[in-house]
PDB file of C-alpha atoms in Angstrom:
ATOM      1  CA  MET T   1      11.287  19.073  -4.228  1.00  0.00           C
ATOM      2  CA  SER T   2      13.310  19.411  -1.001  1.00  0.00           C
ATOM      3  CA  GLY T   3      10.166  20.253   0.994  1.00  0.00           C
ATOM      4  CA  ARG T   4       8.376  17.200  -0.377  1.00  0.00           C
ATOM      5  CA  ARG T   5      11.349  14.940   0.363  1.00  0.00           C
ATOM      6  CA  THR T   6      11.606  16.273   3.914  1.00  0.00           C
ATOM      7  CA  LEU T   7       7.914  15.600   4.478  1.00  0.00           C
ATOM      8  CA  GLU T   8       8.235  12.083   3.053  1.00  0.00           C
ATOM      9  CA  ARG T   9      11.200  11.332   5.322  1.00  0.00           C
ATOM     10  CA  GLN T  10       9.206  12.451   8.366  1.00  0.00           C
ATOM     11  CA  GLN T  11       5.898  10.896   7.323  1.00  0.00           C
ATOM     12  CA  VAL T  12       5.935   8.246  10.067  1.00  0.00           C
ATOM     13  CA  TRP T  13       5.713  10.952  12.732  1.00  0.00           C
ATOM     14  CA  VAL T  14       3.218  12.978  10.706  1.00  0.00           C
ATOM     15  CA  TYR T  15       0.822  10.026  10.563  1.00  0.00           C
ATOM     16  CA  LEU T  16       1.320   9.148  14.226  1.00  0.00           C
ATOM     17  CA  ALA T  17       0.519  12.744  15.195  1.00  0.00           C
ATOM     18  CA  ALA T  18      -2.552  12.680  12.939  1.00  0.00           C
ATOM     19  CA  ILE T  19      -3.861   9.469  14.492  1.00  0.00           C
ATOM     20  CA  ALA T  20      -3.227  10.724  18.025  1.00  0.00           C
ATOM     21  CA  GLY T  21      -4.997  13.986  17.181  1.00  0.00           C
ATOM     22  CA  GLY T  22      -7.951  12.134  15.692  1.00  0.00           C
ATOM     23  CA  LEU T  23      -8.311   9.885  18.736  1.00  0.00           C
ATOM     24  CA  VAL T  24      -8.191  12.855  21.096  1.00  0.00           C
ATOM     25  CA  LEU T  25     -10.731  14.842  19.075  1.00  0.00           C
ATOM     26  CA  GLY T  26     -13.028  11.833  18.678  1.00  0.00           C
ATOM     27  CA  SER T  27     -12.908  11.200  22.431  1.00  0.00           C
ATOM     28  CA  LEU T  28     -13.486  14.814  23.471  1.00  0.00           C
ATOM     29  CA  GLN T  29     -15.986  15.710  20.738  1.00  0.00           C
ATOM     30  CA  PRO T  30     -17.824  12.529  19.738  1.00  0.00           C
ATOM     31  CA  ASP T  31     -20.543  14.616  18.041  1.00  0.00           C
ATOM     32  CA  LEU T  32     -18.013  15.524  15.362  1.00  0.00           C
ATOM     33  CA  GLY T  33     -17.851  11.897  14.234  1.00  0.00           C
ATOM     34  CA  ALA T  34     -20.632  12.298  11.681  1.00  0.00           C
ATOM     35  CA  LEU T  35     -18.972  15.381  10.168  1.00  0.00           C
ATOM     36  CA  LEU T  36     -15.564  13.689   9.984  1.00  0.00           C
ATOM     37  CA  GLU T  37     -17.138  10.647   8.330  1.00  0.00           C
ATOM     38  CA  ALA T  38     -18.959  12.800   5.776  1.00  0.00           C
ATOM     39  CA  LEU T  39     -15.711  14.603   4.893  1.00  0.00           C
ATOM     40  CA  LEU T  40     -13.692  11.395   4.796  1.00  0.00           C
ATOM     41  CA  TRP T  41     -14.962  10.216   1.418  1.00  0.00           C
ATOM     42  CA  PRO T  42     -14.046  13.326  -0.637  1.00  0.00           C
ATOM     43  CA  VAL T  43     -10.653  13.578   1.115  1.00  0.00           C
ATOM     44  CA  LEU T  44      -9.973   9.900   0.408  1.00  0.00           C
ATOM     45  CA  ALA T  45     -10.967  10.392  -3.241  1.00  0.00           C
ATOM     46  CA  ALA T  46      -8.550  13.339  -3.475  1.00  0.00           C
ATOM     47  CA  LEU T  47      -5.794  11.224  -1.878  1.00  0.00           C
ATOM     48  CA  LEU T  48      -6.325   8.392  -4.341  1.00  0.00           C
ATOM     49  CA  TYR T  49      -6.315  10.834  -7.251  1.00  0.00           C
ATOM     50  CA  THR T  50      -3.001  12.426  -6.218  1.00  0.00           C
ATOM     51  CA  THR T  51      -1.585   8.935  -5.637  1.00  0.00           C
ATOM     52  CA  PHE T  52      -2.721   7.602  -9.005  1.00  0.00           C
ATOM     53  CA  VAL T  53      -1.342  10.681 -10.787  1.00  0.00           C
ATOM     54  CA  GLN T  54       2.117   9.562  -9.651  1.00  0.00           C
ATOM     55  CA  VAL T  55       1.527   6.140 -11.260  1.00  0.00           C
ATOM     56  CA  PRO T  56       2.232   6.181 -15.024  1.00  0.00           C
ATOM     57  CA  VAL T  57      -0.784   4.019 -15.893  1.00  0.00           C
ATOM     58  CA  LEU T  58      -0.499   4.814 -19.606  1.00  0.00           C
ATOM     59  CA  ARG T  59       3.050   3.431 -19.621  1.00  0.00           C
ATOM     60  CA  VAL T  60       2.312  -0.030 -18.307  1.00  0.00           C
ATOM     61  CA  ARG T  61       4.177  -1.545 -21.263  1.00  0.00           C
ATOM     62  CA  ASP T  62       7.414   0.051 -20.027  1.00  0.00           C
ATOM     63  CA  ALA T  63       7.503  -2.492 -17.198  1.00  0.00           C
ATOM     64  CA  PHE T  64       8.271  -5.305 -19.631  1.00  0.00           C
ATOM     65  CA  ARG T  65      11.591  -3.824 -20.724  1.00  0.00           C
ATOM     66  CA  ASP T  66      13.258  -5.796 -17.918  1.00  0.00           C
ATOM     67  CA  ARG T  67      11.462  -9.112 -18.150  1.00  0.00           C
ATOM     68  CA  ARG T  68      13.409 -10.864 -15.401  1.00  0.00           C
ATOM     69  CA  PHE T  69      12.536  -8.135 -12.926  1.00  0.00           C
ATOM     70  CA  VAL T  70       8.885  -8.196 -13.991  1.00  0.00           C
ATOM     71  CA  LEU T  71       8.837 -11.972 -13.555  1.00  0.00           C
ATOM     72  CA  ALA T  72      10.282 -11.545 -10.054  1.00  0.00           C
ATOM     73  CA  VAL T  73       7.643  -8.920  -9.165  1.00  0.00           C
ATOM     74  CA  LEU T  74       4.809 -11.058 -10.497  1.00  0.00           C
ATOM     75  CA  LEU T  75       5.998 -14.175  -8.685  1.00  0.00           C
ATOM     76  CA  GLY T  76       6.661 -12.285  -5.473  1.00  0.00           C
ATOM     77  CA  ASN T  77       3.569 -10.109  -5.232  1.00  0.00           C
ATOM     78  CA  PHE T  78       0.978 -12.317  -6.900  1.00  0.00           C
ATOM     79  CA  LEU T  79       2.072 -15.877  -6.110  1.00  0.00           C
ATOM     80  CA  LEU T  80       4.381 -16.090  -3.081  1.00  0.00           C
ATOM     81  CA  ILE T  81       2.682 -13.430  -0.956  1.00  0.00           C
ATOM     82  CA  PRO T  82      -0.843 -14.842  -1.502  1.00  0.00           C
ATOM     83  CA  LEU T  83       0.577 -18.220  -0.466  1.00  0.00           C
ATOM     84  CA  VAL T  84       2.033 -16.642   2.694  1.00  0.00           C
ATOM     85  CA  VAL T  85      -1.298 -14.963   3.471  1.00  0.00           C
ATOM     86  CA  GLY T  86      -3.105 -18.247   2.901  1.00  0.00           C
ATOM     87  CA  LEU T  87      -0.810 -19.951   5.418  1.00  0.00           C
ATOM     88  CA  VAL T  88      -1.245 -17.208   8.016  1.00  0.00           C
ATOM     89  CA  LEU T  89      -5.033 -16.712   7.971  1.00  0.00           C
ATOM     90  CA  PRO T  90      -6.011 -20.065   9.572  1.00  0.00           C
ATOM     91  CA  TRP T  91      -3.813 -19.252  12.585  1.00  0.00           C
ATOM     92  CA  LEU T  92      -5.578 -15.977  13.308  1.00  0.00           C
ATOM     93  CA  PRO T  93      -8.509 -15.748  15.761  1.00  0.00           C
ATOM     94  CA  ASP T  94     -11.823 -16.829  14.282  1.00  0.00           C
ATOM     95  CA  ASP T  95     -12.912 -13.236  13.671  1.00  0.00           C
ATOM     96  CA  PRO T  96     -14.122 -12.660  10.091  1.00  0.00           C
ATOM     97  CA  ALA T  97     -13.556  -8.879  10.252  1.00  0.00           C
ATOM     98  CA  LEU T  98      -9.981  -9.328  11.468  1.00  0.00           C
ATOM     99  CA  ARG T  99      -9.157 -11.955   8.849  1.00  0.00           C
ATOM    100  CA  LEU T 100     -10.689  -9.866   6.083  1.00  0.00           C
ATOM    101  CA  GLY T 101      -8.616  -6.856   7.163  1.00  0.00           C
ATOM    102  CA  VAL T 102      -5.392  -8.868   7.127  1.00  0.00           C
ATOM    103  CA  ALA T 103      -6.206 -10.381   3.741  1.00  0.00           C
ATOM    104  CA  LEU T 104      -7.237  -7.080   2.171  1.00  0.00           C
ATOM    105  CA  VAL T 105      -4.139  -5.192   3.214  1.00  0.00           C
ATOM    106  CA  LEU T 106      -1.488  -7.870   2.641  1.00  0.00           C
ATOM    107  CA  LEU T 107      -2.641  -8.992  -0.805  1.00  0.00           C
ATOM    108  CA  VAL T 108      -2.138  -5.671  -2.615  1.00  0.00           C
ATOM    109  CA  PRO T 109       1.335  -4.244  -3.395  1.00  0.00           C
ATOM    110  CA  CYS T 110       1.968  -0.549  -2.768  1.00  0.00           C
ATOM    111  CA  THR T 111       1.928   2.054  -5.526  1.00  0.00           C
ATOM    112  CA  ASP T 112       2.956   5.233  -3.706  1.00  0.00           C
ATOM    113  CA  TRP T 113       5.560   5.309  -0.916  1.00  0.00           C
ATOM    114  CA  PHE T 114       7.106   2.139  -2.378  1.00  0.00           C
ATOM    115  CA  ILE T 115       8.859   4.417  -4.889  1.00  0.00           C
ATOM    116  CA  THR T 116       9.987   6.851  -2.195  1.00  0.00           C
ATOM    117  CA  PHE T 117      11.484   4.137  -0.012  1.00  0.00           C
ATOM    118  CA  THR T 118      13.063   2.446  -3.032  1.00  0.00           C
ATOM    119  CA  GLN T 119      14.906   5.670  -3.772  1.00  0.00           C
ATOM    120  CA  LEU T 120      15.918   6.192  -0.137  1.00  0.00           C
ATOM    121  CA  GLY T 121      17.009   2.542   0.140  1.00  0.00           C
ATOM    122  CA  ARG T 122      19.344   2.582  -2.898  1.00  0.00           C
ATOM    123  CA  GLY T 123      17.019   0.612  -5.112  1.00  0.00           C
ATOM    124  CA  ASN T 124      16.377   1.163  -8.816  1.00  0.00           C
ATOM    125  CA  THR T 125      13.824   3.970  -8.983  1.00  0.00           C
ATOM    126  CA  SER T 126      13.328   3.610 -12.733  1.00  0.00           C
ATOM    127  CA  LEU T 127      12.319  -0.030 -12.319  1.00  0.00           C
ATOM    128  CA  ALA T 128      10.041   0.905  -9.431  1.00  0.00           C
ATOM    129  CA  ILE T 129       8.230   3.541 -11.486  1.00  0.00           C
ATOM    130  CA  ALA T 130       7.950   1.242 -14.504  1.00  0.00           C
ATOM    131  CA  VAL T 131       6.437  -1.686 -12.590  1.00  0.00           C
ATOM    132  CA  THR T 132       4.014   0.368 -10.460  1.00  0.00           C
ATOM    133  CA  PRO T 133       1.147   0.601 -12.993  1.00  0.00           C
ATOM    134  CA  LEU T 134       1.380  -3.157 -13.583  1.00  0.00           C
ATOM    135  CA  ASN T 135       1.129  -3.765  -9.829  1.00  0.00           C
ATOM    136  CA  LEU T 136      -1.868  -1.447  -9.604  1.00  0.00           C
ATOM    137  CA  LEU T 137      -3.841  -2.975 -12.461  1.00  0.00           C
ATOM    138  CA  LEU T 138      -3.140  -6.582 -11.462  1.00  0.00           C
ATOM    139  CA  GLN T 139      -4.074  -6.070  -7.817  1.00  0.00           C
ATOM    140  CA  LEU T 140      -7.427  -4.560  -8.766  1.00  0.00           C
ATOM    141  CA  LEU T 141      -8.130  -7.538 -11.027  1.00  0.00           C
ATOM    142  CA  LEU T 142      -6.841 -10.286  -8.744  1.00  0.00           C
ATOM    143  CA  LEU T 143      -7.948  -9.112  -5.291  1.00  0.00           C
ATOM    144  CA  PRO T 144     -11.518 -10.498  -5.672  1.00  0.00           C
ATOM    145  CA  VAL T 145     -10.066 -13.838  -6.793  1.00  0.00           C
ATOM    146  CA  TYR T 146      -7.723 -14.033  -3.806  1.00  0.00           C
ATOM    147  CA  LEU T 147     -10.495 -13.173  -1.342  1.00  0.00           C
ATOM    148  CA  TRP T 148     -12.752 -15.812  -2.880  1.00  0.00           C
ATOM    149  CA  LEU T 149      -9.988 -18.438  -2.581  1.00  0.00           C
ATOM    150  CA  LEU T 150      -8.791 -17.560   0.929  1.00  0.00           C
ATOM    151  CA  LEU T 151     -11.911 -16.598   2.885  1.00  0.00           C
ATOM    152  CA  PRO T 152     -15.162 -18.491   3.613  1.00  0.00           C
ATOM    153  CA  ALA T 153     -17.905 -17.710   1.124  1.00  0.00           C
ATOM    154  CA  ALA T 154     -20.390 -17.047   3.925  1.00  0.00           C
ATOM    155  CA  ASP T 155     -18.203 -14.300   5.422  1.00  0.00           C
ATOM    156  CA  LEU T 156     -17.611 -12.702   2.041  1.00  0.00           C
ATOM    157  CA  GLY T 157     -21.321 -12.775   1.264  1.00  0.00           C
ATOM    158  CA  THR T 158     -22.091 -10.997   4.516  1.00  0.00           C
ATOM    159  CA  ALA T 159     -19.339  -8.396   4.253  1.00  0.00           C
ATOM    160  CA  LEU T 160     -18.991  -7.630   0.560  1.00  0.00           C
ATOM    161  CA  ARG T 161     -22.530  -6.709  -0.386  1.00  0.00           C
ATOM    162  CA  THR T 162     -22.670  -5.646  -4.007  1.00  0.00           C
ATOM    163  CA  GLU T 163     -24.935  -2.653  -3.408  1.00  0.00           C
ATOM    164  CA  GLU T 164     -22.408  -1.224  -0.914  1.00  0.00           C
ATOM    165  CA  ILE T 165     -19.076  -2.307  -2.382  1.00  0.00           C
ATOM    166  CA  LEU T 166     -19.702  -1.355  -6.016  1.00  0.00           C
ATOM    167  CA  PRO T 167     -20.204   2.365  -5.268  1.00  0.00           C
ATOM    168  CA  ALA T 168     -16.961   2.343  -3.258  1.00  0.00           C
ATOM    169  CA  ALA T 169     -15.120   0.583  -6.061  1.00  0.00           C
ATOM    170  CA  LEU T 170     -16.504   2.710  -8.873  1.00  0.00           C
ATOM    171  CA  GLY T 171     -16.672   6.022  -7.062  1.00  0.00           C
ATOM    172  CA  LEU T 172     -13.590   5.981  -4.873  1.00  0.00           C
ATOM    173  CA  LEU T 173     -11.318   3.928  -7.095  1.00  0.00           C
ATOM    174  CA  GLY T 174     -12.660   4.089 -10.625  1.00  0.00           C
ATOM    175  CA  LEU T 175     -13.232   7.835 -10.855  1.00  0.00           C
ATOM    176  CA  PRO T 176      -9.848   8.878  -9.359  1.00  0.00           C
ATOM    177  CA  LEU T 177      -8.111   6.318 -11.580  1.00  0.00           C
ATOM    178  CA  VAL T 178      -9.809   7.626 -14.737  1.00  0.00           C
ATOM    179  CA  ALA T 179      -9.177  11.230 -13.695  1.00  0.00           C
ATOM    180  CA  ALA T 180      -5.510  10.418 -13.066  1.00  0.00           C
ATOM    181  CA  ALA T 181      -5.179   8.742 -16.474  1.00  0.00           C
ATOM    182  CA  LEU T 182      -6.705  11.823 -18.150  1.00  0.00           C
ATOM    183  CA  THR T 183      -4.358  14.044 -16.158  1.00  0.00           C
ATOM    184  CA  GLU T 184      -1.393  11.932 -17.211  1.00  0.00           C
ATOM    185  CA  ALA T 185      -2.380  12.232 -20.872  1.00  0.00           C
ATOM    186  CA  TRP T 186      -2.746  16.019 -20.464  1.00  0.00           C
ATOM    187  CA  VAL T 187       0.602  16.341 -18.671  1.00  0.00           C
ATOM    188  CA  GLU T 188       2.510  14.283 -21.207  1.00  0.00           C
ATOM    189  CA  ALA T 189       1.093  16.215 -24.154  1.00  0.00           C
ATOM    190  CA  LYS T 190       3.499  19.076 -23.380  1.00  0.00           C
ATOM    191  CA  ALA T 191       6.825  18.874 -21.558  1.00  0.00           C
ATOM    192  CA  GLU T 192       6.247  22.053 -19.522  1.00  0.00           C
ATOM    193  CA  ARG T 193       3.166  20.495 -17.894  1.00  0.00           C
ATOM    194  CA  GLY T 194       5.317  17.971 -16.029  1.00  0.00           C
ATOM    195  CA  ILE T 195       5.461  20.391 -13.096  1.00  0.00           C
ATOM    196  CA  TRP T 196       1.817  19.605 -12.336  1.00  0.00           C
ATOM    197  CA  ARG T 197       2.586  15.982 -11.472  1.00  0.00           C
ATOM    198  CA  GLU T 198       5.159  17.195  -8.967  1.00  0.00           C
ATOM    199  CA  ARG T 199       2.760  19.761  -7.524  1.00  0.00           C
ATOM    200  CA  LEU T 200       0.026  17.172  -7.070  1.00  0.00           C
ATOM    201  CA  GLY T 201       2.536  14.777  -5.516  1.00  0.00           C
ATOM    202  CA  ARG T 202       3.214  17.276  -2.725  1.00  0.00           C
ATOM    203  CA  TRP T 203      -0.334  16.733  -1.447  1.00  0.00           C
ATOM    204  CA  THR T 204      -0.064  12.973  -0.947  1.00  0.00           C
ATOM    205  CA  VAL T 205       1.399  13.001   2.579  1.00  0.00           C
ATOM    206  CA  PRO T 206      -0.842  15.842   3.902  1.00  0.00           C
ATOM    207  CA  LEU T 207      -3.964  14.193   2.458  1.00  0.00           C
ATOM    208  CA  LEU T 208      -2.983  10.815   3.853  1.00  0.00           C
ATOM    209  CA  ALA T 209      -2.422  12.405   7.261  1.00  0.00           C
ATOM    210  CA  LEU T 210      -5.870  13.985   7.039  1.00  0.00           C
ATOM    211  CA  VAL T 211      -7.413  10.619   6.109  1.00  0.00           C
ATOM    212  CA  VAL T 212      -5.882   8.786   9.085  1.00  0.00           C
ATOM    213  CA  PHE T 213      -6.895  11.711  11.330  1.00  0.00           C
ATOM    214  CA  GLN T 214     -10.496  11.344  10.181  1.00  0.00           C
ATOM    215  CA  VAL T 215     -10.452   7.542  10.428  1.00  0.00           C
ATOM    216  CA  ALA T 216      -9.117   7.771  13.996  1.00  0.00           C
ATOM    217  CA  GLY T 217     -11.741  10.382  14.870  1.00  0.00           C
ATOM    218  CA  THR T 218     -14.647   8.375  13.460  1.00  0.00           C
ATOM    219  CA  GLN T 219     -13.485   4.954  14.671  1.00  0.00           C
ATOM    220  CA  VAL T 220     -12.243   5.998  18.124  1.00  0.00           C
ATOM    221  CA  GLY T 221     -14.581   3.562  19.903  1.00  0.00           C
ATOM    222  CA  THR T 222     -13.430   0.652  17.739  1.00  0.00           C
ATOM    223  CA  VAL T 223      -9.774   1.609  18.153  1.00  0.00           C
ATOM    224  CA  LEU T 224     -10.039   1.807  21.951  1.00  0.00           C
ATOM    225  CA  HIS T 225     -11.718  -1.610  22.108  1.00  0.00           C
ATOM    226  CA  ALA T 226      -9.355  -3.224  19.590  1.00  0.00           C
ATOM    227  CA  GLY T 227      -6.247  -3.374  21.764  1.00  0.00           C
ATOM    228  CA  LEU T 228      -6.165  -7.169  21.934  1.00  0.00           C
ATOM    229  CA  VAL T 229      -6.965  -7.410  18.237  1.00  0.00           C
ATOM    230  CA  LEU T 230      -4.033  -5.165  17.349  1.00  0.00           C
ATOM    231  CA  LEU T 231      -1.741  -7.194  19.623  1.00  0.00           C
ATOM    232  CA  THR T 232      -2.879 -10.280  17.734  1.00  0.00           C
ATOM    233  CA  VAL T 233      -2.061  -8.942  14.280  1.00  0.00           C
ATOM    234  CA  LEU T 234       1.122  -7.077  15.264  1.00  0.00           C
ATOM    235  CA  PRO T 235       3.292 -10.246  15.105  1.00  0.00           C
ATOM    236  CA  VAL T 236       1.684 -11.111  11.764  1.00  0.00           C
ATOM    237  CA  PHE T 237       2.515  -7.752  10.216  1.00  0.00           C
ATOM    238  CA  ALA T 238       6.003  -7.648  11.765  1.00  0.00           C
ATOM    239  CA  GLY T 239       6.694 -11.223  10.676  1.00  0.00           C
ATOM    240  CA  PHE T 240       5.489 -10.410   7.162  1.00  0.00           C
ATOM    241  CA  LEU T 241       8.016  -7.562   6.976  1.00  0.00           C
ATOM    242  CA  LEU T 242      10.811  -9.921   8.005  1.00  0.00           C
ATOM    243  CA  VAL T 243       9.886 -12.836   5.743  1.00  0.00           C
ATOM    244  CA  VAL T 244       9.181 -11.144   2.402  1.00  0.00           C
ATOM    245  CA  PRO T 245      12.685  -9.642   1.933  1.00  0.00           C
ATOM    246  CA  LEU T 246      14.073 -13.164   2.332  1.00  0.00           C
ATOM    247  CA  LEU T 247      11.693 -14.323  -0.399  1.00  0.00           C
ATOM    248  CA  ALA T 248      12.822 -11.364  -2.496  1.00  0.00           C
ATOM    249  CA  LEU T 249      16.452 -12.356  -1.933  1.00  0.00           C
ATOM    250  CA  GLY T 250      15.682 -15.881  -3.094  1.00  0.00           C
ATOM    251  CA  LEU T 251      14.022 -14.581  -6.262  1.00  0.00           C
ATOM    252  CA  THR T 252      16.926 -12.184  -6.826  1.00  0.00           C
ATOM    253  CA  ARG T 253      19.457 -14.997  -6.690  1.00  0.00           C
ATOM    254  CA  TRP T 254      17.342 -17.390  -8.731  1.00  0.00           C
ATOM    255  CA  LEU T 255      16.751 -14.869 -11.516  1.00  0.00           C
ATOM    256  CA  ARG T 256      20.236 -13.323 -11.165  1.00  0.00           C
ATOM    257  CA  LEU T 257      19.025  -9.794 -10.707  1.00  0.00           C
ATOM    258  CA  PRO T 258      21.370  -6.909  -9.883  1.00  0.00           C
ATOM    259  CA  MET T 259      21.445  -5.895  -6.226  1.00  0.00           C
ATOM    260  CA  ASP T 260      19.622  -2.595  -6.815  1.00  0.00           C
ATOM    261  CA  ALA T 261      16.833  -4.512  -8.583  1.00  0.00           C
ATOM    262  CA  GLY T 262      16.738  -6.942  -5.659  1.00  0.00           C
ATOM    263  CA  ARG T 263      16.292  -4.073  -3.198  1.00  0.00           C
ATOM    264  CA  THR T 264      13.505  -2.689  -5.381  1.00  0.00           C
ATOM    265  CA  LEU T 265      11.819  -6.097  -5.385  1.00  0.00           C
ATOM    266  CA  ALA T 266      12.080  -6.305  -1.581  1.00  0.00           C
ATOM    267  CA  PHE T 267      10.533  -2.856  -1.156  1.00  0.00           C
ATOM    268  CA  SER T 268       7.741  -3.807  -3.573  1.00  0.00           C
ATOM    269  CA  MET T 269       6.954  -6.994  -1.696  1.00  0.00           C
ATOM    270  CA  GLY T 270       7.283  -5.375   1.723  1.00  0.00           C
ATOM    271  CA  THR T 271       5.016  -2.372   1.118  1.00  0.00           C
ATOM    272  CA  ARG T 272       1.255  -2.818   0.868  1.00  0.00           C
ATOM    273  CA  ASN T 273      -1.468  -0.632  -0.658  1.00  0.00           C
ATOM    274  CA  SER T 274      -3.499  -0.041   2.489  1.00  0.00           C
ATOM    275  CA  PHE T 275      -5.238   3.127   1.330  1.00  0.00           C
ATOM    276  CA  VAL T 276      -6.421   1.621  -1.933  1.00  0.00           C
ATOM    277  CA  VAL T 277      -8.300  -1.085  -0.024  1.00  0.00           C
ATOM    278  CA  LEU T 278      -9.471   1.381   2.639  1.00  0.00           C
ATOM    279  CA  PRO T 279     -12.580   2.377   0.603  1.00  0.00           C
ATOM    280  CA  PHE T 280     -13.670  -1.272   0.597  1.00  0.00           C
ATOM    281  CA  ALA T 281     -13.123  -1.529   4.350  1.00  0.00           C
ATOM    282  CA  LEU T 282     -15.052   1.683   5.014  1.00  0.00           C
ATOM    283  CA  ALA T 283     -17.955   0.470   2.847  1.00  0.00           C
ATOM    284  CA  LEU T 284     -18.439  -2.704   4.910  1.00  0.00           C
ATOM    285  CA  PRO T 285     -21.701  -3.018   6.870  1.00  0.00           C
ATOM    286  CA  ALA T 286     -22.029  -2.401  10.611  1.00  0.00           C
ATOM    287  CA  GLY T 287     -20.112  -4.897  12.702  1.00  0.00           C
ATOM    288  CA  TRP T 288     -17.064  -4.956  10.417  1.00  0.00           C
ATOM    289  CA  GLU T 289     -15.339  -1.834  11.783  1.00  0.00           C
ATOM    290  CA  THR T 290     -12.386  -3.912  12.976  1.00  0.00           C
ATOM    291  CA  THR T 291     -11.410  -4.383   9.331  1.00  0.00           C
ATOM    292  CA  VAL T 292     -10.795  -0.625   8.993  1.00  0.00           C
ATOM    293  CA  VAL T 293      -8.673  -0.515  12.152  1.00  0.00           C
ATOM    294  CA  VAL T 294      -6.574  -3.481  10.999  1.00  0.00           C
ATOM    295  CA  VAL T 295      -5.945  -1.885   7.591  1.00  0.00           C
ATOM    296  CA  VAL T 296      -4.815   1.431   9.093  1.00  0.00           C
ATOM    297  CA  PHE T 297      -2.761  -0.293  11.796  1.00  0.00           C
ATOM    298  CA  GLN T 298      -0.864  -2.294   9.177  1.00  0.00           C
ATOM    299  CA  SER T 299       0.202   0.877   7.421  1.00  0.00           C
ATOM    300  CA  LEU T 300       1.704   2.218  10.652  1.00  0.00           C
ATOM    301  CA  VAL T 301       3.573  -1.011  11.356  1.00  0.00           C
ATOM    302  CA  GLU T 302       4.796  -0.935   7.773  1.00  0.00           C
ATOM    303  CA  LEU T 303       6.109   2.608   8.054  1.00  0.00           C
ATOM    304  CA  PHE T 304       8.249   1.653  11.040  1.00  0.00           C
ATOM    305  CA  GLY T 305       9.279  -1.419   9.079  1.00  0.00           C
ATOM    306  CA  MET T 306      10.429   0.781   6.201  1.00  0.00           C
ATOM    307  CA  VAL T 307      12.721   2.678   8.574  1.00  0.00           C
ATOM    308  CA  PHE T 308      14.235  -0.705   9.440  1.00  0.00           C
ATOM    309  CA  TYR T 309      14.405  -1.672   5.750  1.00  0.00           C
ATOM    310  CA  LEU T 310      16.434   1.443   4.950  1.00  0.00           C
ATOM    311  CA  TRP T 311      19.147   0.057   7.231  1.00  0.00           C
ATOM    312  CA  TRP T 312      18.679  -3.672   6.626  1.00  0.00           C
ATOM    313  CA  LEU T 313      18.240  -4.013   2.864  1.00  0.00           C
ATOM    314  CA  PRO T 314      21.102  -1.927   1.426  1.00  0.00           C
ATOM    315  CA  GLY T 315      23.435  -2.369   4.399  1.00  0.00           C
ATOM    316  CA  ARG T 316      22.955  -6.072   5.176  1.00  0.00           C
ATOM    317  CA  LEU T 317      20.639  -8.248   3.119  1.00  0.00           C
ATOM    318  CA  PHE T 318      21.403  -6.922  -0.390  1.00  0.00           C
ATOM    319  CA  ARG T 319      24.859  -5.544   0.362  1.00  0.00           C
ATOM    320  CA  SER T 320      27.223  -7.615  -1.758  1.00  0.00           C
ATOM    321  CA  PRO T 321      26.768  -8.678  -5.367  1.00  0.00           C
ATOM    322  CA  PRO T 322      25.968 -12.381  -5.557  1.00  0.00           C
ATOM    323  CA  THR T 323      28.406 -14.924  -6.902  1.00  0.00           C
ATOM    324  CA  TRP T 324      26.578 -16.956  -9.488  1.00  0.00           C
ATOM    325  CA  GLY T 325      29.280 -19.592  -9.618  1.00  0.00           C
TER     326      GLY T 325
END
């Protein structure tokens, strides 16, 4: 466990090193791009499987034991944040690929390092684990609805072609999710099998590092030409990280949640599920590569934001118990 925790604490630098390595390799050996792209899909499927194994999908009913917290999570992640995204999108440059990337990555709450940062940030880990499968299932159901409401139909029709998106959804999301559910059932059948969930969890950070290495290597041209694009979305992603904890604080006070539950809510609203939407971004047709870069870039901004959260949330924003008067 200590090795896994150490790796999780240092994951920001691991991912930065992986991206830098991928950019260097892609620049020096552009012929390797096809090989990296071919290997990306099975590695991404393995990453999603190890991620989903950590999500107790078969225990989704456990989330409703604390109904006030569940209400706060549902309002925060699936009402307030879509409203924030809807307000932000019109102010972005009129670039459909950029807007789709921002929408994809900000509309889906995280299901993996959200739990890690909740634990590190003195949140309620039990609540985080309980609500994670609910977040996962709802985001998969609601994401198409949000995209349809927030983005022009013409852009969606061009980008999200059924013959390209369905294989990504079924193959890279459906199969790992079903495999993870079967694994969970097998693990929970006998107590001694619980070690396998921990063993699989150790692979999440290395696999994610390998994925961003491959993405950087295959998209090096797009990354190098996307400097202005990234400067455009950087304030959006940074502002998002500053605004959503304030929304979480408002929900915490309104629903009279304990401070540790409030921190958990803030981490849930602040972390996004970038590598669950990555298969959709990678399956987009030619000309939409910027969407992939935006999705990966958001995850890096978020990781630095989580370092800030670990100081800000427990030490400042959610420090003292509220007085309900």
